[in-house]
mmCIF file of C-alpha atoms and ligand atoms in Angstrom:
data_model
loop_
_atom_site.group_PDB
_atom_site.id
_atom_site.type_symbol
_atom_site.label_atom_id
_atom_site.label_comp_id
_atom_site.label_asym_id
_atom_site.label_seq_id
_atom_site.Cartn_x
_atom_site.Cartn_y
_atom_site.Cartn_z
ATOM 1 C CA MET A 1 -23.167 23.014 13.153
ATOM 2 C CA LYS A 2 -21.733 20.186 15.215
ATOM 3 C CA VAL A 3 -17.966 19.817 15.312
ATOM 4 C CA ASP A 4 -16.527 17.082 17.459
ATOM 5 C CA LYS A 5 -13.620 15.657 15.514
ATOM 6 C CA LYS A 6 -10.403 17.414 14.581
ATOM 7 C CA ALA A 7 -8.273 15.912 11.824
ATOM 8 C CA LEU A 8 -4.717 16.502 10.715
ATOM 9 C CA VAL A 9 -4.279 15.431 7.094
ATOM 10 C CA ALA A 10 -0.632 15.053 6.106
ATOM 11 C CA GLY A 11 -0.061 15.369 2.357
ATOM 12 C CA ALA A 12 -3.015 17.713 1.857
ATOM 13 C CA SER A 13 -1.690 19.027 -1.465
ATOM 14 C CA GLY A 14 -1.282 15.523 -2.929
ATOM 15 C CA VAL A 15 -3.736 13.415 -4.903
ATOM 16 C CA VAL A 16 -5.027 11.397 -1.967
ATOM 17 C CA GLY A 17 -4.628 13.884 0.889
ATOM 18 C CA ARG A 18 -6.176 16.814 -0.964
ATOM 19 C CA CYS A 19 -9.368 14.963 -1.775
ATOM 20 C CA LEU A 20 -9.583 13.545 1.751
ATOM 21 C CA ALA A 21 -9.033 16.967 3.354
ATOM 22 C CA GLU A 22 -11.650 18.576 1.095
ATOM 23 C CA TYR A 23 -14.121 15.775 1.793
ATOM 24 C CA LEU A 24 -13.639 16.014 5.570
ATOM 25 C CA HIS A 25 -13.933 19.789 5.347
ATOM 26 C CA SER A 26 -17.307 19.378 3.621
ATOM 27 C CA LEU A 27 -18.690 17.347 6.547
ATOM 28 C CA ASP A 28 -20.380 19.020 9.514
ATOM 29 C CA ASP A 29 -18.722 17.168 12.327
ATOM 30 C CA TRP A 30 -15.049 17.661 11.426
ATOM 31 C CA THR A 31 -12.502 20.418 11.624
ATOM 32 C CA VAL A 32 -9.526 19.821 9.373
ATOM 33 C CA ILE A 33 -5.987 21.076 9.112
ATOM 34 C CA GLY A 34 -4.069 20.139 5.994
ATOM 35 C CA LEU A 35 -0.303 19.694 6.210
ATOM 36 C CA SER A 36 2.114 20.138 3.303
ATOM 37 C CA ARG A 37 4.977 22.394 2.234
ATOM 38 C CA GLN A 38 3.031 23.989 -0.619
ATOM 39 C CA PRO A 39 -0.647 24.887 -0.934
ATOM 40 C CA PRO A 40 -2.650 22.656 -3.295
ATOM 41 C CA ILE A 41 -2.440 23.816 -6.921
ATOM 42 C CA GLY A 42 -5.336 26.181 -7.630
ATOM 43 C CA GLY A 43 -6.035 26.507 -3.886
ATOM 44 C CA ASN A 44 -8.975 25.377 -1.749
ATOM 45 C CA ASP A 45 -10.573 26.513 1.492
ATOM 46 C CA VAL A 46 -9.143 23.809 3.763
ATOM 47 C CA PRO A 47 -7.203 25.444 6.628
ATOM 48 C CA ARG A 48 -3.563 24.411 6.399
ATOM 49 C CA VAL A 49 -0.236 24.565 8.137
ATOM 50 C CA ASP A 50 2.795 24.939 5.926
ATOM 51 C CA VAL A 51 5.241 22.409 7.400
ATOM 52 C CA ASP A 52 8.206 20.361 6.219
ATOM 53 C CA LEU A 53 7.579 16.942 7.733
ATOM 54 C CA SER A 54 11.157 15.875 7.032
ATOM 55 C CA ASP A 55 12.371 18.575 9.441
ATOM 56 C CA ARG A 56 11.638 17.461 13.013
ATOM 57 C CA ARG A 57 12.190 20.919 14.455
ATOM 58 C CA ASP A 58 9.777 22.467 11.962
ATOM 59 C CA VAL A 59 7.174 19.848 12.845
ATOM 60 C CA GLN A 60 7.610 20.430 16.567
ATOM 61 C CA ALA A 61 7.481 24.218 16.199
ATOM 62 C CA LYS A 62 4.338 24.211 14.055
ATOM 63 C CA LEU A 63 2.392 21.233 15.384
ATOM 64 C CA GLY A 64 3.645 20.878 18.956
ATOM 65 C CA THR A 65 0.521 22.528 20.380
ATOM 66 C CA GLN A 66 -2.086 20.469 18.476
ATOM 67 C CA SER A 67 -3.280 18.760 21.635
ATOM 68 C CA ASP A 68 -6.959 18.699 20.589
ATOM 69 C CA VAL A 69 -6.399 16.546 17.498
ATOM 70 C CA THR A 70 -8.607 13.455 17.478
ATOM 71 C CA HIS A 71 -7.647 11.923 14.108
ATOM 72 C CA ILE A 72 -4.398 11.802 12.155
ATOM 73 C CA PHE A 73 -4.537 10.856 8.471
ATOM 74 C CA TYR A 74 -1.105 10.239 6.996
ATOM 75 C CA GLU A 75 -1.167 10.623 3.180
ATOM 76 C CA ALA A 76 2.226 12.274 2.613
ATOM 77 C CA ARG A 77 5.049 10.768 0.649
ATOM 78 C CA PHE A 78 8.344 12.356 -0.179
ATOM 79 C CA ASP A 79 9.252 13.470 -3.701
ATOM 80 C CA HIS A 80 10.644 10.856 -6.041
ATOM 81 C CA VAL A 81 11.434 10.725 -9.716
ATOM 82 C CA GLU A 82 8.941 8.385 -11.367
ATOM 83 C CA GLY A 83 10.547 5.003 -11.969
ATOM 84 C CA THR A 84 13.128 5.382 -9.183
ATOM 85 C CA PRO A 85 12.703 3.862 -5.713
ATOM 86 C CA GLU A 86 10.879 6.019 -3.188
ATOM 87 C CA PRO A 87 13.292 7.092 -0.409
ATOM 88 C CA ILE A 88 12.496 4.896 2.551
ATOM 89 C CA ASP A 89 14.492 6.700 5.237
ATOM 90 C CA THR A 90 12.960 10.094 4.461
ATOM 91 C CA ASN A 91 9.433 8.698 4.258
ATOM 92 C CA VAL A 92 9.812 6.924 7.586
ATOM 93 C CA ALA A 93 11.398 10.000 9.201
ATOM 94 C CA MET A 94 8.532 12.242 8.003
ATOM 95 C CA PHE A 95 5.997 9.838 9.456
ATOM 96 C CA ARG A 96 7.815 9.535 12.763
ATOM 97 C CA ASN A 97 8.301 13.287 13.053
ATOM 98 C CA LEU A 98 4.549 13.827 12.854
ATOM 99 C CA ILE A 99 3.558 10.877 15.023
ATOM 100 C CA ASP A 100 6.203 11.542 17.695
ATOM 101 C CA THR A 101 5.153 15.180 17.899
ATOM 102 C CA VAL A 102 1.365 14.888 17.953
ATOM 103 C CA VAL A 103 0.479 11.500 19.452
ATOM 104 C CA PRO A 104 1.996 12.156 22.931
ATOM 105 C CA ILE A 105 0.166 15.499 23.354
ATOM 106 C CA ALA A 106 -3.167 14.567 21.732
ATOM 107 C CA THR A 107 -4.941 13.479 24.885
ATOM 108 C CA ASN A 108 -8.221 12.790 23.060
ATOM 109 C CA LEU A 109 -6.660 10.923 20.154
ATOM 110 C CA VAL A 110 -9.130 8.462 18.650
ATOM 111 C CA HIS A 111 -7.543 7.200 15.449
ATOM 112 C CA VAL A 112 -4.432 7.183 13.263
ATOM 113 C CA HIS A 113 -4.859 6.269 9.592
ATOM 114 C CA THR A 114 -1.881 5.434 7.384
ATOM 115 C CA GLY A 115 -2.282 5.575 3.624
ATOM 116 C CA SER A 116 -0.874 2.613 1.736
ATOM 117 C CA GLY A 117 -1.429 1.017 -1.663
ATOM 118 C CA HIS A 118 -1.206 -2.056 -3.859
ATOM 119 C CA LYS A 119 2.574 -1.653 -3.683
ATOM 120 C CA ASN A 120 2.047 -3.252 -0.264
ATOM 121 C CA TYR A 121 1.735 -6.549 -2.179
ATOM 122 C CA GLY A 122 4.626 -5.846 -4.547
ATOM 123 C CA LEU A 123 2.094 -5.763 -7.400
ATOM 124 C CA HIS A 124 4.205 -3.044 -9.063
ATOM 125 C CA LYS A 125 7.260 -5.348 -9.113
ATOM 126 C CA GLY A 126 5.895 -8.448 -10.762
ATOM 127 C CA PRO A 127 3.063 -10.933 -10.757
ATOM 128 C CA ALA A 128 1.766 -11.527 -7.248
ATOM 129 C CA ARG A 129 -1.080 -13.698 -6.076
ATOM 130 C CA THR A 130 -4.346 -12.174 -7.216
ATOM 131 C CA PRO A 131 -6.783 -11.086 -6.101
ATOM 132 C CA ALA A 132 -4.445 -9.641 -3.470
ATOM 133 C CA ARG A 133 -5.905 -10.088 -0.012
ATOM 134 C CA GLU A 134 -5.082 -8.067 3.067
ATOM 135 C CA ASP A 135 -3.805 -11.185 4.847
ATOM 136 C CA ALA A 136 -1.191 -11.889 2.143
ATOM 137 C CA PRO A 137 2.357 -12.274 3.444
ATOM 138 C CA ARG A 138 4.614 -9.285 2.882
ATOM 139 C CA TYR A 139 6.681 -9.322 -0.299
ATOM 140 C CA PRO A 140 10.461 -9.070 0.227
ATOM 141 C CA GLY A 141 10.332 -5.268 -0.075
ATOM 142 C CA PRO A 142 11.886 -2.907 0.884
ATOM 143 C CA SER A 143 8.840 -0.730 1.522
ATOM 144 C CA PHE A 144 8.291 2.391 3.589
ATOM 145 C CA TYR A 145 4.757 1.158 4.178
ATOM 146 C CA TYR A 146 6.059 -1.775 6.207
ATOM 147 C CA GLU A 147 8.268 0.428 8.349
ATOM 148 C CA GLN A 148 5.479 2.934 8.999
ATOM 149 C CA GLU A 149 3.054 0.127 9.853
ATOM 150 C CA ASP A 150 5.530 -1.562 12.205
ATOM 151 C CA TYR A 151 6.171 1.744 13.949
ATOM 152 C CA ILE A 152 2.505 2.509 14.517
ATOM 153 C CA HIS A 153 1.685 -1.067 15.595
ATOM 154 C CA ALA A 154 4.365 -0.931 18.277
ATOM 155 C CA LEU A 155 3.161 2.476 19.444
ATOM 156 C CA ARG A 156 -0.533 1.647 19.668
ATOM 157 C CA MET A 157 -0.099 -1.334 21.995
ATOM 158 C CA GLY A 158 -2.039 -0.619 25.194
ATOM 159 C CA GLN A 159 -3.359 2.724 23.894
ATOM 160 C CA ALA A 160 -7.001 3.774 23.671
ATOM 161 C CA TRP A 161 -6.679 5.022 20.090
ATOM 162 C CA SER A 162 -6.983 2.751 17.072
ATOM 163 C CA TRP A 163 -5.400 2.554 13.647
ATOM 164 C CA SER A 164 -6.466 1.717 10.107
ATOM 165 C CA SER A 165 -4.918 1.642 6.652
ATOM 166 C CA ALA A 166 -6.269 1.817 3.105
ATOM 167 C CA ARG A 167 -4.634 0.088 0.137
ATOM 168 C CA PRO A 168 -5.857 1.741 -3.079
ATOM 169 C CA THR A 169 -4.598 1.119 -6.614
ATOM 170 C CA GLY A 170 -3.937 3.784 -9.287
ATOM 171 C CA LEU A 171 -5.664 6.970 -8.193
ATOM 172 C CA CYS A 172 -7.926 8.997 -10.479
ATOM 173 C CA ASP A 173 -9.092 12.521 -9.780
ATOM 174 C CA THR A 174 -9.845 15.833 -11.474
ATOM 175 C CA ALA A 175 -8.022 18.168 -9.067
ATOM 176 C CA PRO A 176 -5.856 20.624 -10.991
ATOM 177 C CA GLY A 177 -2.198 19.967 -11.648
ATOM 178 C CA ILE A 178 -2.014 16.181 -11.180
ATOM 179 C CA THR A 179 0.501 14.973 -13.755
ATOM 180 C CA ARG A 180 1.116 11.472 -12.363
ATOM 181 C CA SER A 181 -2.347 10.546 -13.597
ATOM 182 C CA MET A 182 -3.731 8.033 -16.059
ATOM 183 C CA ILE A 183 -6.499 10.501 -16.966
ATOM 184 C CA SER A 184 -3.979 13.183 -17.970
ATOM 185 C CA LEU A 185 -1.813 10.716 -19.862
ATOM 186 C CA ILE A 186 -4.734 9.372 -21.876
ATOM 187 C CA CYS A 187 -6.130 12.828 -22.727
ATOM 188 C CA ALA A 188 -2.772 14.388 -23.626
ATOM 189 C CA TYR A 189 -1.657 11.326 -25.621
ATOM 190 C CA ALA A 190 -4.927 11.363 -27.592
ATOM 191 C CA ALA A 191 -4.605 15.086 -28.321
ATOM 192 C CA ILE A 192 -1.049 14.759 -29.621
ATOM 193 C CA ARG A 193 -1.769 11.688 -31.746
ATOM 194 C CA LYS A 194 -4.857 13.301 -33.221
ATOM 195 C CA GLU A 195 -2.978 16.475 -34.078
ATOM 196 C CA LEU A 196 -0.355 14.331 -35.825
ATOM 197 C CA GLY A 197 -3.057 12.509 -37.793
ATOM 198 C CA LEU A 198 -2.150 9.206 -36.141
ATOM 199 C CA PRO A 199 -4.525 6.550 -34.810
ATOM 200 C CA PHE A 200 -5.255 6.024 -31.123
ATOM 201 C CA SER A 201 -2.860 3.114 -30.544
ATOM 202 C CA PHE A 202 -2.272 1.630 -27.117
ATOM 203 C CA PRO A 203 1.261 2.748 -26.133
ATOM 204 C CA GLY A 204 1.802 0.037 -23.488
ATOM 205 C CA THR A 205 2.669 -3.619 -23.880
ATOM 206 C CA GLU A 206 0.490 -6.281 -25.465
ATOM 207 C CA GLY A 207 0.344 -8.150 -22.140
ATOM 208 C CA ASN A 208 -0.732 -5.064 -20.265
ATOM 209 C CA TYR A 209 -3.431 -4.327 -22.859
ATOM 210 C CA HIS A 210 -5.135 -7.619 -22.065
ATOM 211 C CA ALA A 211 -4.401 -7.913 -18.331
ATOM 212 C CA LEU A 212 -6.977 -7.140 -15.662
ATOM 213 C CA TYR A 213 -6.622 -3.759 -14.009
ATOM 214 C CA GLN A 214 -8.477 -1.627 -11.509
ATOM 215 C CA CYS A 215 -8.267 1.896 -10.207
ATOM 216 C CA THR A 216 -9.499 3.997 -7.316
ATOM 217 C CA GLU A 217 -11.301 7.313 -7.648
ATOM 218 C CA ALA A 218 -9.921 9.711 -5.024
ATOM 219 C CA LEU A 219 -13.389 10.487 -3.631
ATOM 220 C CA GLN A 220 -14.155 6.774 -3.253
ATOM 221 C CA LEU A 221 -10.942 6.466 -1.239
ATOM 222 C CA ALA A 222 -11.755 9.551 0.857
ATOM 223 C CA LYS A 223 -15.188 8.172 1.758
ATOM 224 C CA ALA A 224 -13.729 4.773 2.589
ATOM 225 C CA THR A 225 -11.006 6.346 4.708
ATOM 226 C CA VAL A 226 -13.514 8.290 6.800
ATOM 227 C CA TRP A 227 -15.593 5.123 7.157
ATOM 228 C CA MET A 228 -12.526 3.220 8.383
ATOM 229 C CA ALA A 229 -11.597 5.936 10.835
ATOM 230 C CA THR A 230 -15.060 6.065 12.395
ATOM 231 C CA ALA A 231 -16.637 2.590 12.199
ATOM 232 C CA PRO A 232 -15.767 0.715 15.404
ATOM 233 C CA ALA A 233 -15.465 -2.606 13.527
ATOM 234 C CA CYS A 234 -12.632 -1.174 11.416
ATOM 235 C CA ALA A 235 -10.363 -0.466 14.369
ATOM 236 C CA ASN A 236 -6.888 -1.860 13.739
ATOM 237 C CA GLN A 237 -7.730 -3.226 10.291
ATOM 238 C CA ASP A 238 -6.390 -2.605 6.802
ATOM 239 C CA PHE A 239 -8.552 -2.644 3.677
ATOM 240 C CA ASN A 240 -8.049 -2.726 -0.052
ATOM 241 C CA ILE A 241 -10.011 0.166 -1.520
ATOM 242 C CA THR A 242 -10.671 0.243 -5.256
ATOM 243 C CA ASN A 243 -13.570 1.364 -7.418
ATOM 244 C CA GLY A 244 -14.874 -2.156 -6.893
ATOM 245 C CA ASP A 245 -14.792 -3.269 -10.519
ATOM 246 C CA LEU A 246 -12.184 -4.517 -12.990
ATOM 247 C CA PHE A 247 -11.384 -3.703 -16.585
ATOM 248 C CA ARG A 248 -8.945 -4.430 -19.390
ATOM 249 C CA TRP A 249 -7.476 -1.574 -21.401
ATOM 250 C CA SER A 250 -8.258 -3.632 -24.525
ATOM 251 C CA ASN A 251 -11.981 -3.191 -23.790
ATOM 252 C CA LEU A 252 -11.765 0.510 -23.002
ATOM 253 C CA TRP A 253 -9.327 1.660 -25.688
ATOM 254 C CA PRO A 254 -11.811 1.352 -28.604
ATOM 255 C CA LYS A 255 -14.366 3.345 -26.585
ATOM 256 C CA PHE A 256 -11.755 5.982 -25.783
ATOM 257 C CA ALA A 257 -10.906 6.187 -29.511
ATOM 258 C CA ASP A 258 -14.587 6.887 -30.253
ATOM 259 C CA TYR A 259 -14.737 9.523 -27.516
ATOM 260 C CA PHE A 260 -11.736 11.378 -28.944
ATOM 261 C CA GLY A 261 -13.017 10.969 -32.522
ATOM 262 C CA MET A 262 -10.021 8.899 -33.598
ATOM 263 C CA ALA A 263 -9.406 5.646 -35.429
ATOM 264 C CA LEU A 264 -8.310 2.777 -33.209
ATOM 265 C CA GLY A 265 -4.749 1.641 -33.927
ATOM 266 C CA PRO A 266 -2.897 -1.544 -33.002
ATOM 267 C CA VAL A 267 -0.814 -1.918 -29.848
ATOM 268 C CA GLU A 268 2.265 0.228 -30.489
ATOM 269 C CA THR A 269 4.571 -0.108 -27.503
ATOM 270 C CA VAL A 270 6.552 3.063 -27.099
ATOM 271 C CA ASP A 271 8.367 4.716 -24.199
ATOM 272 C CA LEU A 272 6.197 7.791 -23.861
ATOM 273 C CA ALA A 273 8.918 9.764 -22.083
ATOM 274 C CA ASP A 274 11.063 9.458 -25.231
ATOM 275 C CA TYR A 275 8.146 9.763 -27.638
ATOM 276 C CA MET A 276 6.905 13.001 -26.101
ATOM 277 C CA ALA A 277 10.360 14.593 -25.731
ATOM 278 C CA ASP A 278 10.013 16.481 -29.040
ATOM 279 C CA LYS A 279 6.232 17.042 -29.012
ATOM 280 C CA GLU A 280 6.075 20.443 -27.271
ATOM 281 C CA ALA A 281 5.421 22.289 -30.541
ATOM 282 C CA VAL A 282 2.620 19.850 -31.409
ATOM 283 C CA TRP A 283 1.047 20.372 -27.979
ATOM 284 C CA GLN A 284 1.214 24.158 -28.418
ATOM 285 C CA ARG A 285 -0.633 23.782 -31.737
ATOM 286 C CA VAL A 286 -3.313 21.774 -29.908
ATOM 287 C CA ILE A 287 -3.648 24.525 -27.314
ATOM 288 C CA GLU A 288 -4.035 27.178 -29.984
ATOM 289 C CA LYS A 289 -6.470 25.191 -32.120
ATOM 290 C CA HIS A 290 -8.778 24.386 -29.183
ATOM 291 C CA ALA A 291 -8.259 27.554 -27.094
ATOM 292 C CA LEU A 292 -6.969 25.517 -24.150
ATOM 293 C CA ILE A 293 -5.333 26.872 -21.007
ATOM 294 C CA PRO A 294 -1.793 27.673 -22.113
ATOM 295 C CA GLN A 295 0.702 25.450 -20.304
ATOM 296 C CA PRO A 296 3.722 23.393 -21.292
ATOM 297 C CA LEU A 297 3.288 19.687 -21.973
ATOM 298 C CA GLU A 298 5.328 18.715 -18.907
ATOM 299 C CA ARG A 299 2.776 20.521 -16.734
ATOM 300 C CA VAL A 300 -0.115 18.352 -17.934
ATOM 301 C CA ALA A 301 1.329 14.821 -17.978
ATOM 302 C CA MET A 302 4.258 12.993 -16.394
ATOM 303 C CA TRP A 303 5.149 10.695 -19.293
ATOM 304 C CA SER A 304 7.533 8.524 -17.257
ATOM 305 C CA TYR A 305 4.425 7.317 -15.363
ATOM 306 C CA TRP A 306 3.724 5.364 -18.553
ATOM 307 C CA ARG A 307 6.056 2.559 -17.459
ATOM 308 C CA HIS A 308 4.319 2.015 -14.116
ATOM 309 C CA LEU A 309 0.907 2.187 -15.741
ATOM 310 C CA TRP A 310 1.134 0.369 -19.055
ATOM 311 C CA THR A 311 4.047 -2.068 -18.979
ATOM 312 C CA PRO A 312 3.174 -4.608 -16.248
ATOM 313 C CA ASP A 313 2.142 -7.754 -18.145
ATOM 314 C CA TRP A 314 0.218 -9.185 -15.221
ATOM 315 C CA ASP A 315 -3.174 -8.719 -13.577
ATOM 316 C CA ILE A 316 -3.349 -6.031 -10.893
ATOM 317 C CA VAL A 317 -6.325 -7.046 -8.805
ATOM 318 C CA SER A 318 -7.026 -6.474 -5.123
ATOM 319 C CA SER A 319 -9.911 -8.153 -3.384
ATOM 320 C CA MET A 320 -12.661 -5.871 -2.065
ATOM 321 C CA THR A 321 -14.254 -8.721 -0.127
ATOM 322 C CA LYS A 322 -12.969 -7.633 3.274
ATOM 323 C CA ALA A 323 -14.137 -4.016 2.892
ATOM 324 C CA ARG A 324 -17.573 -5.242 1.832
ATOM 325 C CA GLN A 325 -17.812 -7.715 4.682
ATOM 326 C CA PHE A 326 -16.994 -4.920 7.119
ATOM 327 C CA GLY A 327 -19.644 -2.631 5.605
ATOM 328 C CA PHE A 328 -18.203 -0.522 2.766
ATOM 329 C CA HIS A 329 -20.362 -1.084 -0.314
ATOM 330 C CA ASP A 330 -19.765 1.973 -2.515
ATOM 331 C CA ILE A 331 -18.895 1.117 -6.117
ATOM 332 C CA VAL A 332 -17.645 3.412 -8.857
ATOM 333 C CA ASP A 333 -18.208 2.333 -12.460
ATOM 334 C CA SER A 334 -14.659 2.826 -13.758
ATOM 335 C CA GLU A 335 -15.699 3.096 -17.393
ATOM 336 C CA ALA A 336 -18.198 5.848 -16.573
ATOM 337 C CA MET A 337 -15.587 7.498 -14.323
ATOM 338 C CA PHE A 338 -13.124 7.814 -17.221
ATOM 339 C CA PHE A 339 -15.663 9.572 -19.427
ATOM 340 C CA ARG A 340 -16.842 11.782 -16.555
ATOM 341 C CA MET A 341 -13.245 12.887 -15.959
ATOM 342 C CA PHE A 342 -12.501 13.356 -19.672
ATOM 343 C CA ASP A 343 -15.624 15.554 -19.847
ATOM 344 C CA HIS A 344 -14.433 17.549 -16.856
ATOM 345 C CA PHE A 345 -11.062 18.342 -18.399
ATOM 346 C CA ARG A 346 -12.632 19.124 -21.754
ATOM 347 C CA ALA A 347 -15.038 21.601 -20.127
ATOM 348 C CA ALA A 348 -12.175 23.087 -18.086
ATOM 349 C CA LYS A 349 -10.204 23.649 -21.308
ATOM 350 C CA VAL A 350 -7.267 21.586 -20.092
ATOM 351 C CA PHE A 351 -7.578 18.983 -22.859
ATOM 352 C CA PRO A 352 -9.551 19.099 -26.136
HETATM 353 N N1 NAP B 401 -1.281 8.273 -6.560
HETATM 354 C C1 NAP B 401 -1.545 6.985 -6.691
HETATM 355 O O1 NAP B 401 -1.897 6.515 -7.792
HETATM 356 C C2 NAP B 401 -1.456 6.065 -5.493
HETATM 357 C C3 NAP B 401 -1.865 4.729 -5.663
HETATM 358 C C4 NAP B 401 -1.822 3.868 -4.587
HETATM 359 C C5 NAP B 401 -1.366 4.333 -3.367
HETATM 360 N N2 NAP B 401 -0.951 5.627 -3.231
HETATM 361 C C6 NAP B 401 -0.442 6.035 -1.919
HETATM 362 O O2 NAP B 401 -1.206 7.113 -1.381
HETATM 363 C C7 NAP B 401 -0.357 7.903 -0.538
HETATM 364 C C8 NAP B 401 -0.436 9.340 -1.015
HETATM 365 O O3 NAP B 401 0.046 9.375 -2.356
HETATM 366 P P1 NAP B 401 -0.271 10.572 -3.376
HETATM 367 O O4 NAP B 401 -0.263 9.991 -4.731
HETATM 368 O O5 NAP B 401 -1.438 11.338 -2.908
HETATM 369 O O6 NAP B 401 1.048 11.431 -3.196
HETATM 370 P P2 NAP B 401 1.432 12.775 -3.925
HETATM 371 O O7 NAP B 401 0.369 13.235 -4.850
HETATM 372 O O8 NAP B 401 2.820 12.591 -4.434
HETATM 373 O O9 NAP B 401 1.454 13.825 -2.713
HETATM 374 C C9 NAP B 401 2.434 13.759 -1.715
HETATM 375 C C10 NAP B 401 2.043 14.705 -0.602
HETATM 376 O O10 NAP B 401 3.069 14.639 0.404
HETATM 377 C C11 NAP B 401 3.458 15.979 0.712
HETATM 378 N N3 NAP B 401 4.855 16.030 1.118
HETATM 379 C C12 NAP B 401 5.918 15.490 0.475
HETATM 380 N N4 NAP B 401 7.056 15.787 1.142
HETATM 381 C C13 NAP B 401 6.677 16.535 2.215
HETATM 382 C C14 NAP B 401 7.375 17.157 3.278
HETATM 383 N N5 NAP B 401 8.717 17.064 3.381
HETATM 384 N N6 NAP B 401 6.680 17.850 4.206
HETATM 385 C C15 NAP B 401 5.334 17.965 4.111
HETATM 386 N N7 NAP B 401 4.610 17.393 3.150
HETATM 387 C C16 NAP B 401 5.271 16.692 2.206
HETATM 388 C C17 NAP B 401 3.253 16.741 -0.595
HETATM 389 O O11 NAP B 401 3.101 18.119 -0.333
HETATM 390 P P3 NAP B 401 4.200 19.244 -0.671
HETATM 391 O O12 NAP B 401 4.989 18.773 -1.849
HETATM 392 O O13 NAP B 401 3.373 20.470 -0.910
HETATM 393 O O14 NAP B 401 5.009 19.343 0.562
HETATM 394 C C18 NAP B 401 1.928 16.149 -1.061
HETATM 395 O O15 NAP B 401 0.875 16.798 -0.388
HETATM 396 C C19 NAP B 401 1.052 7.293 -0.651
HETATM 397 O O16 NAP B 401 1.249 6.388 0.394
HETATM 398 C C20 NAP B 401 0.975 6.547 -1.975
HETATM 399 O O17 NAP B 401 1.927 5.511 -2.054
HETATM 400 C C21 NAP B 401 -1.007 6.502 -4.258
#
């Protein structure tokens, strides 16, 4: 076994960081330490340090001797209630606490990677120029991404180590316990509607139903992130990373209806957070009927994520041209990915 790279992965219990840490851990030439306050739900075998990145003294005490780190992957983000702004000061402080502690002592540092996303273009706020390209001017913000990027750009001047950043769109994965997830929302919504004898109607807006959308499977992002951190041509570059294809919910929804054995309904715009508020008893009936893992509805889907996912009336499209030109050619068929993930959760007895 050859081990020559040592990675710190901040946010190793989150959607992005968990998959990245597990992927790195599966490779022969990496040692990995995952950083988060809590272990990932369901556990994994990635070595981890339990650290509160918002507490500088905690970071210094627990990571102040990590002088043999060669790669830092920053995929943490502080807690926020879905639909409210993410706290910029805390997110920037967490980032700085880690960087200020490890970068000065890591004498063999090779690379720092900062996770980002399509929010970098303001695509969550309103229509932006699409396909979004990495050289697009910054939107008026505010954004913790911009502050983290500015900080690392200033720090890397004259240094031997390089930087990169990935800009994914909505993440999809099958790790346990992800509630801010389009997969969970679709499966749980279908189960409840079916139990109520109602058709599989699209709960978002008419505009969103017909707009172009894309998503990013977590493993696709993990592979792209490792590529970026190791390919010399990617030094000091940022890349959109998506599955590499586009879809419209209006094309997928009828196929989803077939999969769940339901009639397709019309677009029926409804705030799912309100709609689901009194559906706990229905969900418990679903669990009993299908012998699912017993858990409350709020533990399987974050319904407020509905607004972010299914109300934008505009195309959300990032260009993958730059990543392809630089050498990343992996493509995930999003339609097949949905059914693969639905199958996974069905087999795992999370959803019927
Ligand atoms: N999810 C998406 O659909 C999506 C899409 C595009 C871009 N992105 C971007 O990808 C990056 C990662 O997002 P994500 O969705 O993976 O986030 P996430 O699932 O919310 O996970 C956040 C991670 O940060 C850790 N964390 C939060 N506060 C911490 C603290 N004080 N100390 C230590 N660790 C802390 C959490 O661990 P503990 O709670 O255990 O501490 C968790 O591991 C972000 O920049 C996000 O904007 C995400």
